[in-house]
XYZ file of C-alpha atoms in Angstrom:
566
model
C -56.495 5.497 44.553
C -53.077 5.149 42.985
C -52.930 5.188 39.185
C -50.513 3.664 36.690
C -50.560 3.208 32.953
C -48.805 -0.181 33.110
C -48.744 -2.166 36.369
C -46.423 -5.168 36.504
C -46.868 -7.677 39.327
C -43.554 -9.358 40.097
C -39.938 -8.210 39.856
C -38.130 -11.255 38.529
C -36.601 -11.369 35.077
C -39.958 -11.317 33.260
C -41.325 -8.428 35.314
C -38.202 -6.303 35.057
C -37.783 -6.910 31.332
C -41.467 -6.053 30.830
C -41.099 -2.829 32.817
C -37.973 -1.843 30.941
C -39.551 -2.581 27.541
C -42.781 -0.753 28.413
C -41.056 2.458 29.443
C -38.594 2.334 26.544
C -41.544 2.044 24.153
C -43.215 5.124 25.628
C -41.156 7.062 28.211
C -44.133 9.265 29.081
C -46.083 6.361 30.620
C -46.343 5.715 34.354
C -44.862 2.214 34.644
C -44.798 0.550 38.056
C -43.629 -2.794 39.442
C -45.475 -4.214 42.456
C -43.410 -6.868 44.248
C -43.653 -8.739 47.540
C -39.865 -8.934 47.887
C -37.120 -6.448 47.097
C -36.540 -6.821 43.315
C -33.019 -8.227 43.464
C -34.229 -10.940 45.862
C -36.677 -12.349 43.291
C -36.369 -16.033 42.441
C -34.733 -15.384 39.055
C -31.617 -14.801 41.149
C -31.544 -18.511 41.961
C -31.169 -19.541 38.300
C -27.674 -20.845 37.984
C -26.697 -22.547 34.748
C -27.530 -20.156 31.933
C -29.778 -19.005 29.117
C -30.132 -20.635 25.691
C -29.517 -18.946 22.337
C -28.176 -20.312 19.062
C -25.120 -18.026 18.861
C -22.836 -20.685 17.301
C -19.924 -19.472 19.437
C -18.773 -23.027 20.260
C -20.395 -25.178 17.535
C -22.451 -24.550 14.421
C -26.039 -23.992 15.553
C -29.245 -22.333 14.388
C -32.600 -21.093 15.765
C -34.243 -23.891 13.767
C -32.242 -26.544 15.644
C -33.002 -24.792 18.933
C -36.692 -24.827 17.988
C -36.679 -28.538 17.207
C -34.800 -29.455 20.410
C -37.314 -27.453 22.463
C -40.354 -29.035 20.796
C -38.877 -32.518 21.144
C -38.007 -31.799 24.785
C -41.612 -30.688 25.387
C -42.789 -34.123 24.232
C -44.525 -32.279 21.385
C -47.012 -30.474 23.630
C -45.484 -27.005 23.127
C -47.164 -24.650 20.670
C -44.710 -24.702 17.799
C -45.343 -21.145 16.589
C -44.512 -19.809 20.074
C -41.331 -21.906 20.290
C -40.203 -20.660 16.872
C -40.780 -17.072 17.983
C -38.798 -17.536 21.209
C -35.846 -19.317 19.617
C -35.505 -16.850 16.742
C -35.535 -13.821 19.089
C -33.014 -15.486 21.441
C -29.721 -14.343 19.809
C -30.932 -10.740 19.551
C -32.078 -10.547 23.161
C -28.824 -12.058 24.474
C -26.876 -9.349 22.643
C -29.322 -6.740 23.975
C -28.521 -7.841 27.540
C -24.817 -7.994 26.725
C -25.003 -4.342 25.671
C -26.785 -3.491 28.939
C -23.671 -4.771 30.698
C -24.635 -8.304 31.740
C -21.260 -9.937 32.562
C -21.386 -13.205 30.602
C -18.473 -15.635 30.903
C -16.207 -15.457 27.847
C -14.289 -17.729 25.516
C -10.618 -17.021 24.882
C -11.593 -15.192 21.664
C -13.815 -12.825 23.674
C -17.148 -14.224 22.510
C -19.882 -15.220 24.991
C -19.121 -18.697 26.374
C -21.675 -21.498 25.851
C -21.976 -24.853 27.632
C -23.946 -28.069 26.906
C -27.303 -28.581 28.641
C -29.765 -31.458 28.720
C -31.734 -32.235 25.572
C -29.764 -29.774 23.422
C -27.997 -30.852 20.230
C -25.145 -28.358 20.716
C -23.477 -26.284 23.457
C -26.067 -23.489 23.430
C -26.343 -22.205 26.994
C -24.791 -18.773 27.604
C -23.714 -18.329 31.212
C -22.070 -16.210 33.869
C -20.250 -18.896 35.901
C -23.116 -20.510 37.880
C -24.793 -17.207 38.823
C -26.514 -16.307 35.559
C -29.923 -15.426 36.998
C -28.318 -13.353 39.741
C -26.382 -11.114 37.361
C -29.355 -10.912 34.981
C -31.564 -9.628 37.794
C -28.984 -7.046 38.896
C -28.519 -5.802 35.330
C -32.240 -5.445 34.593
C -32.978 -3.738 37.916
C -30.199 -1.240 37.304
C -31.677 -0.449 33.868
C -35.181 -0.011 35.318
C -33.873 2.439 37.922
C -32.060 4.329 35.174
C -35.361 4.657 33.254
C -37.366 5.796 36.301
C -39.608 2.769 36.628
C -41.563 3.137 39.886
C -41.223 0.277 42.391
C -43.725 -0.733 45.056
C -41.455 -2.980 47.107
C -42.955 -5.320 49.697
C -46.500 -4.939 48.426
C -48.575 -8.123 48.271
C -51.230 -8.245 45.540
C -54.396 -10.015 46.640
C -56.811 -9.485 43.742
C -57.112 -8.636 40.075
C -60.086 -6.483 39.118
C -61.743 -6.335 35.701
C -65.193 -5.581 34.252
C -65.498 -8.909 32.362
C -63.970 -7.290 29.281
C -61.155 -4.950 30.352
C -58.742 -4.903 33.252
C -59.358 -2.168 35.815
C -56.401 -2.643 38.158
C -55.514 -4.536 41.320
C -55.784 -4.590 45.096
C -52.682 -4.984 47.242
C -51.472 -4.783 50.835
C -48.595 -2.415 51.550
C -46.759 -4.747 53.927
C -44.890 -1.879 55.569
C -48.075 -0.185 56.780
C -50.648 -2.963 56.485
C -52.861 -0.647 54.444
C -55.003 -2.204 51.704
C -54.607 -0.153 48.524
C -56.160 0.046 45.063
C -53.934 0.577 42.044
C -55.877 1.490 38.921
C -54.082 0.607 35.694
C -54.779 0.605 31.970
C -52.687 -2.545 31.515
C -51.536 -5.213 33.999
C -48.796 -7.794 33.438
C -48.659 -10.852 35.692
C -45.026 -11.904 36.203
C -45.119 -13.596 39.601
C -43.159 -16.792 38.891
C -44.073 -20.407 39.562
C -45.823 -22.335 42.302
C -43.589 -25.368 42.977
C -43.715 -24.415 46.674
C -46.913 -26.492 46.781
C -44.340 -29.310 47.248
C -43.232 -27.416 50.344
C -40.855 -29.936 51.923
C -38.884 -30.817 48.788
C -38.425 -28.062 46.245
C -35.660 -25.925 44.806
C -37.998 -22.914 44.849
C -37.652 -19.901 47.130
C -40.206 -19.465 49.921
C -42.011 -16.867 47.854
C -42.785 -19.133 44.875
C -46.378 -19.664 45.975
C -48.162 -18.968 42.683
C -49.911 -15.796 43.829
C -50.350 -14.321 40.354
C -51.596 -17.608 38.917
C -54.070 -18.007 41.777
C -55.509 -14.487 41.617
C -55.955 -14.894 37.859
C -57.812 -18.171 38.424
C -60.041 -16.579 41.045
C -60.724 -13.682 38.663
C -62.067 -16.104 36.033
C -58.960 -16.255 33.833
C -58.260 -19.808 32.552
C -55.151 -21.780 33.525
C -53.429 -24.148 31.092
C -51.514 -27.449 31.456
C -51.323 -27.309 35.254
C -50.594 -31.040 35.591
C -47.065 -30.559 34.277
C -44.600 -29.917 37.124
C -40.927 -30.562 36.497
C -38.687 -32.265 39.055
C -35.067 -31.223 38.597
C -32.777 -34.259 38.830
C -30.158 -32.745 41.104
C -31.435 -31.229 44.322
C -29.244 -31.506 47.420
C -30.102 -34.581 49.501
C -31.474 -32.876 52.623
C -32.864 -29.548 51.412
C -33.723 -29.930 47.717
C -31.580 -26.877 46.960
C -30.699 -26.798 43.270
C -27.422 -28.085 41.844
C -27.337 -26.606 38.347
C -27.623 -28.714 35.217
C -24.430 -26.873 34.301
C -22.641 -29.284 36.653
C -23.566 -32.128 34.288
C -23.011 -29.841 31.320
C -19.418 -29.378 32.452
C -19.035 -33.176 32.595
C -20.412 -34.344 35.966
C -21.402 -38.020 36.355
C -24.401 -39.595 38.094
C -23.320 -42.640 40.110
C -25.298 -45.339 41.956
C -24.113 -47.407 44.929
C -22.429 -49.894 42.576
C -20.235 -47.085 41.229
C -22.070 -47.306 37.910
C -22.944 -44.401 35.564
C -26.498 -45.683 35.401
C -27.771 -43.240 32.760
C -26.380 -45.615 30.110
C -29.478 -47.769 30.735
C -31.934 -44.900 30.251
C -30.359 -42.564 27.663
C -27.324 -44.287 26.105
C -26.568 -41.432 23.725
C -27.157 -38.357 25.903
C -26.280 -40.012 29.254
C -26.408 -37.362 32.039
C -27.513 -34.728 29.506
C -30.844 -36.322 28.704
C -33.915 -34.116 29.438
C -34.762 -33.523 33.087
C -37.940 -35.622 33.180
C -36.069 -38.666 31.952
C -33.080 -38.189 34.296
C -35.321 -37.641 37.337
C -37.241 -40.852 36.651
C -33.939 -42.714 36.171
C -32.660 -41.565 39.586
C -35.906 -42.496 41.321
C -35.880 -45.903 39.601
C -32.321 -46.565 40.780
C -33.355 -45.742 44.353
C -36.579 -47.783 44.166
C -34.714 -50.834 42.839
C -32.132 -50.736 45.619
C -29.198 -49.175 43.804
C -29.270 -45.870 45.677
C -27.721 -44.849 48.979
C -29.425 -44.338 52.357
C -27.966 -42.225 55.144
C -28.475 -42.389 58.909
C -31.315 -39.843 58.696
C -33.229 -42.036 56.226
C -32.511 -39.857 53.185
C -32.190 -41.829 49.949
C -30.038 -40.478 47.131
C -27.476 -41.064 44.385
C -24.220 -39.207 43.773
C -23.319 -36.389 41.411
C -19.579 -36.759 40.953
C -17.557 -33.707 39.850
C -14.164 -34.747 41.190
C -12.714 -35.628 37.788
C -13.360 -32.057 36.559
C -10.544 -30.832 38.776
C -10.248 -27.968 41.231
C -9.533 -25.255 38.635
C -12.652 -25.945 36.551
C -14.939 -26.298 39.578
C -13.627 -23.067 41.118
C -13.951 -21.167 37.841
C -17.283 -22.428 36.473
C -19.186 -23.873 39.444
C -18.123 -21.794 42.456
C -21.640 -21.372 43.851
C -22.339 -25.105 43.617
C -19.216 -25.775 45.658
C -20.339 -23.227 48.274
C -23.830 -24.743 48.488
C -22.478 -28.276 48.831
C -20.107 -27.198 51.614
C -22.718 -25.084 53.435
C -25.694 -27.458 53.229
C -24.117 -30.931 52.941
C -20.725 -30.415 54.547
C -19.101 -31.813 51.405
C -16.469 -30.239 49.167
C -17.194 -31.424 45.566
C -13.498 -31.151 44.774
C -12.869 -33.976 47.247
C -16.171 -35.925 47.455
C -19.271 -36.627 45.294
C -22.451 -34.646 46.058
C -25.526 -36.576 47.385
C -28.558 -35.561 45.307
C -32.180 -36.477 44.638
C -34.837 -34.917 42.330
C -36.593 -31.802 43.651
C -39.790 -29.988 42.563
C -38.456 -27.216 40.384
C -40.547 -25.709 37.597
C -44.186 -25.354 36.563
C -44.819 -25.690 32.850
C -48.485 -24.751 33.358
C -49.873 -21.356 34.254
C -52.102 -18.543 33.071
C -53.412 -19.323 29.586
C -52.094 -16.767 27.075
C -51.720 -16.480 23.340
C -48.357 -16.179 21.588
C -48.187 -12.481 22.607
C -48.816 -13.087 26.300
C -52.390 -11.788 26.094
C -55.156 -13.308 28.244
C -58.907 -13.357 27.621
C -59.203 -9.989 29.449
C -58.242 -6.903 27.429
C -55.193 -5.206 28.922
C -54.227 -8.226 31.056
C -51.002 -9.998 30.082
C -48.872 -12.721 31.662
C -45.181 -13.586 31.201
C -42.590 -15.920 32.667
C -43.249 -19.001 34.790
C -46.702 -17.860 35.928
C -47.800 -17.887 32.275
C -48.331 -20.760 29.866
C -47.720 -19.458 26.351
C -46.819 -22.493 25.840
C -43.154 -22.891 24.901
C -42.253 -25.735 27.283
C -45.155 -28.127 26.760
C -44.839 -31.184 28.980
C -41.167 -30.710 29.899
C -38.893 -27.652 29.866
C -35.302 -27.875 28.681
C -32.620 -26.406 30.920
C -31.621 -22.886 29.840
C -35.021 -22.166 28.277
C -36.538 -20.700 31.453
C -34.348 -17.603 31.556
C -34.899 -17.268 27.812
C -38.690 -17.500 28.220
C -38.779 -14.757 30.864
C -36.742 -12.224 28.906
C -38.384 -12.916 25.523
C -41.970 -12.791 26.763
C -41.156 -10.082 29.296
C -40.017 -7.955 26.376
C -43.003 -8.828 24.164
C -45.645 -8.237 26.841
C -43.945 -5.043 28.019
C -44.006 -3.542 24.533
C -47.592 -4.635 23.837
C -48.847 -3.413 27.217
C -47.173 -0.084 26.536
C -48.938 0.192 23.164
C -52.250 -0.810 24.746
C -51.910 1.732 27.567
C -50.937 4.488 25.144
C -54.153 4.064 23.166
C -56.635 3.343 25.975
C -58.238 4.999 28.999
C -58.437 3.901 32.605
C -61.507 1.781 33.232
C -63.898 2.574 36.038
C -62.781 0.773 39.198
C -65.687 -0.838 41.091
C -65.306 0.354 44.681
C -67.294 -2.679 45.850
C -64.289 -4.820 44.891
C -62.164 -3.049 47.498
C -64.863 -3.431 50.132
C -65.213 -7.171 49.416
C -61.465 -7.751 49.461
C -61.050 -5.844 52.718
C -63.782 -7.945 54.356
C -62.188 -11.143 53.111
C -58.774 -10.209 54.523
C -60.134 -8.924 57.831
C -62.147 -12.123 58.304
C -58.862 -14.059 58.524
C -58.211 -12.398 61.893
C -61.538 -13.675 63.220
C -61.361 -17.410 62.413
C -61.479 -20.011 65.179
C -57.822 -21.032 64.718
C -58.558 -24.773 64.986
C -55.937 -25.467 62.320
C -52.274 -24.457 62.193
C -50.648 -23.122 59.050
C -47.401 -25.101 59.334
C -49.297 -28.380 59.820
C -51.531 -27.880 56.789
C -48.628 -26.720 54.617
C -46.556 -29.808 55.414
C -49.590 -32.039 54.952
C -50.295 -30.548 51.533
C -46.666 -31.124 50.534
C -46.770 -34.769 51.604
C -50.048 -35.379 49.761
C -48.691 -33.947 46.526
C -45.313 -35.675 46.750
C -46.966 -39.074 47.282
C -49.962 -38.620 44.990
C -48.804 -36.237 42.268
C -45.025 -36.528 42.267
C -42.634 -37.991 39.692
C -44.642 -41.227 39.323
C -48.456 -41.016 39.307
C -51.367 -43.444 39.041
C -55.168 -43.365 39.251
C -55.656 -44.532 42.836
C -53.046 -42.213 44.322
C -54.323 -39.235 42.318
C -57.927 -39.815 43.428
C -56.779 -40.092 47.015
C -54.675 -36.949 46.637
C -57.588 -34.983 45.166
C -59.859 -35.959 48.067
C -57.201 -35.019 50.595
C -56.401 -31.680 48.940
C -60.115 -30.805 49.087
C -60.097 -31.782 52.752
C -57.107 -29.501 53.353
C -58.982 -26.717 51.571
C -61.889 -27.132 53.979
C -59.622 -27.247 56.996
C -57.873 -24.083 55.772
C -61.113 -22.187 56.391
C -60.234 -22.414 60.097
C -56.817 -20.765 59.735
C -56.545 -17.672 61.857
C -54.023 -14.863 61.490
C -52.684 -14.716 65.029
C -50.485 -11.657 64.565
C -52.727 -8.599 64.933
C -50.134 -6.002 64.000
C -50.201 -3.921 60.817
C -46.488 -3.582 60.126
C -44.886 -6.402 58.142
C -47.490 -8.942 59.149
C -45.796 -12.011 57.663
C -48.357 -14.254 59.354
C -51.046 -12.651 57.180
C -48.902 -12.888 54.049
C -48.082 -16.572 54.614
C -51.742 -17.382 55.228
C -52.770 -15.689 51.984
C -49.964 -17.499 50.145
C -51.118 -20.854 51.496
C -54.713 -20.210 50.453
C -53.393 -19.518 46.948
C -51.315 -22.718 46.958
C -54.253 -24.902 47.959
C -56.246 -23.707 44.948
C -53.370 -24.452 42.575
C -52.739 -27.840 44.189
C -56.336 -28.868 43.542
C -56.104 -27.855 39.883
C -52.754 -29.664 39.507
C -54.106 -32.960 40.852
C -57.419 -32.651 39.022
C -55.756 -32.221 35.615
C -53.179 -34.951 36.352
C -55.986 -37.389 37.161
C -57.768 -36.707 33.891
C -54.668 -36.928 31.650
C -54.552 -40.690 31.171
C -51.228 -40.924 29.359
C -47.533 -40.310 30.054
C -45.991 -37.215 28.503
C -42.875 -35.337 29.608
C -42.911 -34.630 33.340
C -46.364 -36.206 33.747
C -45.681 -39.946 34.101
C -48.597 -42.317 34.780
C -47.479 -45.835 35.711
C -50.974 -47.037 34.729
C -50.763 -45.314 31.327
C -47.013 -45.472 30.537
C -47.289 -44.513 26.861
C -47.889 -41.149 25.229
C -51.347 -41.030 23.645
C -51.403 -38.479 20.837
C -54.781 -39.666 19.622
C -56.552 -38.660 22.830
C -54.219 -36.258 24.644
C -52.221 -34.190 22.159
C -54.051 -31.163 23.563
C -53.787 -28.530 26.261
C -55.855 -28.843 29.426
C -57.751 -25.693 30.386
C -59.253 -25.049 33.836
C -61.647 -22.194 34.564
C -63.452 -21.247 37.766
C -67.180 -21.087 37.039
C -69.801 -20.612 39.763
C -67.374 -21.773 42.417
C -66.436 -24.987 40.572
C -63.401 -25.832 38.450
C -64.338 -26.750 34.881
C -61.917 -28.753 32.730
C -61.792 -28.461 28.954
C -59.149 -28.896 26.264
C -57.842 -27.006 23.270
C -55.539 -28.052 20.426
C -51.757 -27.744 20.284
C -50.416 -25.485 17.523
C -48.394 -27.751 15.215
C -46.495 -26.035 12.396
C -43.489 -27.937 10.973
C -42.678 -30.743 13.342
C -44.824 -33.853 13.299
C -44.973 -35.546 16.713
C -42.611 -38.518 16.956
C -41.233 -40.787 19.661
C -38.631 -39.088 21.864
C -35.297 -40.934 21.932
C -32.069 -39.762 23.557
């Protein structure tokens, strides 16, 4: 068996910052990152627009104002103590990354440049053109290599193991050899990203965003929190759902319907295109539903994001990647033509239930980043707060895991867990193969988009829940057809799908029971927010093979819930 002091699952921004912080705290520890893709290909690299911090480089700002904007954006579901913590650490951690060498864009006076983002009172988003996540990932990986963090690249984790009280380690497949391995660890940090790939056909997420860490935590008895809240980003490319950064609107882009109208004046007269994402996405879908959108020859419906008035120089300097994506995937140059867009499944506010320090109910098990729900985003995340979340809570969990590992011993690893996991995986090669993976994956996507998409209601949710359970049953027939050991992507994709089905069921189940509208969760049959009955977090736990739903209170400190107006 392999042994580590701190094992981190996932190599995005949260995982790399956790690894770096853990080994800096105690350089004598064995710190390892287990990742199913090469670290610099993690989904953090797709984050475009920037990371929030109240630096006051462009306008007078403060962590208190950042805190309030975030809580208001969350529709008052975020835990206010956690938001305060994140927003007050933000300026320090941005400067920490600056000193690591992260190449932020600059103002003429040499300070870090900041741009406006949705729901923010001031230009607060620090950026590196429209490739902020990409350069962040490169910088953190370089620092981890410098500090001798060990990497297990292209390893797929299939199970968490604990003794009901303490974490013991994990089980993973080395995809290069096909060998199933045990890694014992004193502390484990889940940092595996989100699961918006459950909306397979229309999402901005990379193929790997299948919620593996969230699913293995659920199956190990660790509670999940607020899983009904899935954010649809307003501006995905018409055909593919590929992200067009909020920075495009932050730089001054307009949303236009078929009448040539900037329709956001009807929905958010003050903030216009820079209203929060949940509100803008619903506005776009309403325009399309009421006949003011466009429809192309392929049947795609959309509105336009118009950047032409920004001019060639500004687009080339601040939005070069967006121009490339529009040319490559839509055949449109934004300098000359508006970009056809429609909302796309983008971010999961829910995840593994943790406290303000990223700790779970199992000693030595932590979670950080999109797979976790601390919660700092509540019912709706503000743009620029995702990259902030991953570095802040990556740092916090890394340091705490390091302290925990320094003062604890390895727990006994139950060998029966390896035997059970091996049998489970090997059984996938022996199924009858009556069902096909691609068919079930597309079916699941269609069910969720129709039943648990931007607009939801009782009948559709009930239907969706029944159909997701049916898909889960049908998935028992999936057979891994590829019998080889080396890089068996057929096996990996099957395991990923089985994880996604579990998370889809929990998402629909919690959405059905939340009979109100709050942030990204909009019920047409309950269009108002209901603080009396639903100002609380939903908690789902697997008990005796069944999902049990309960609730727990939101931490309110300074900011009394009020109506959101923009």
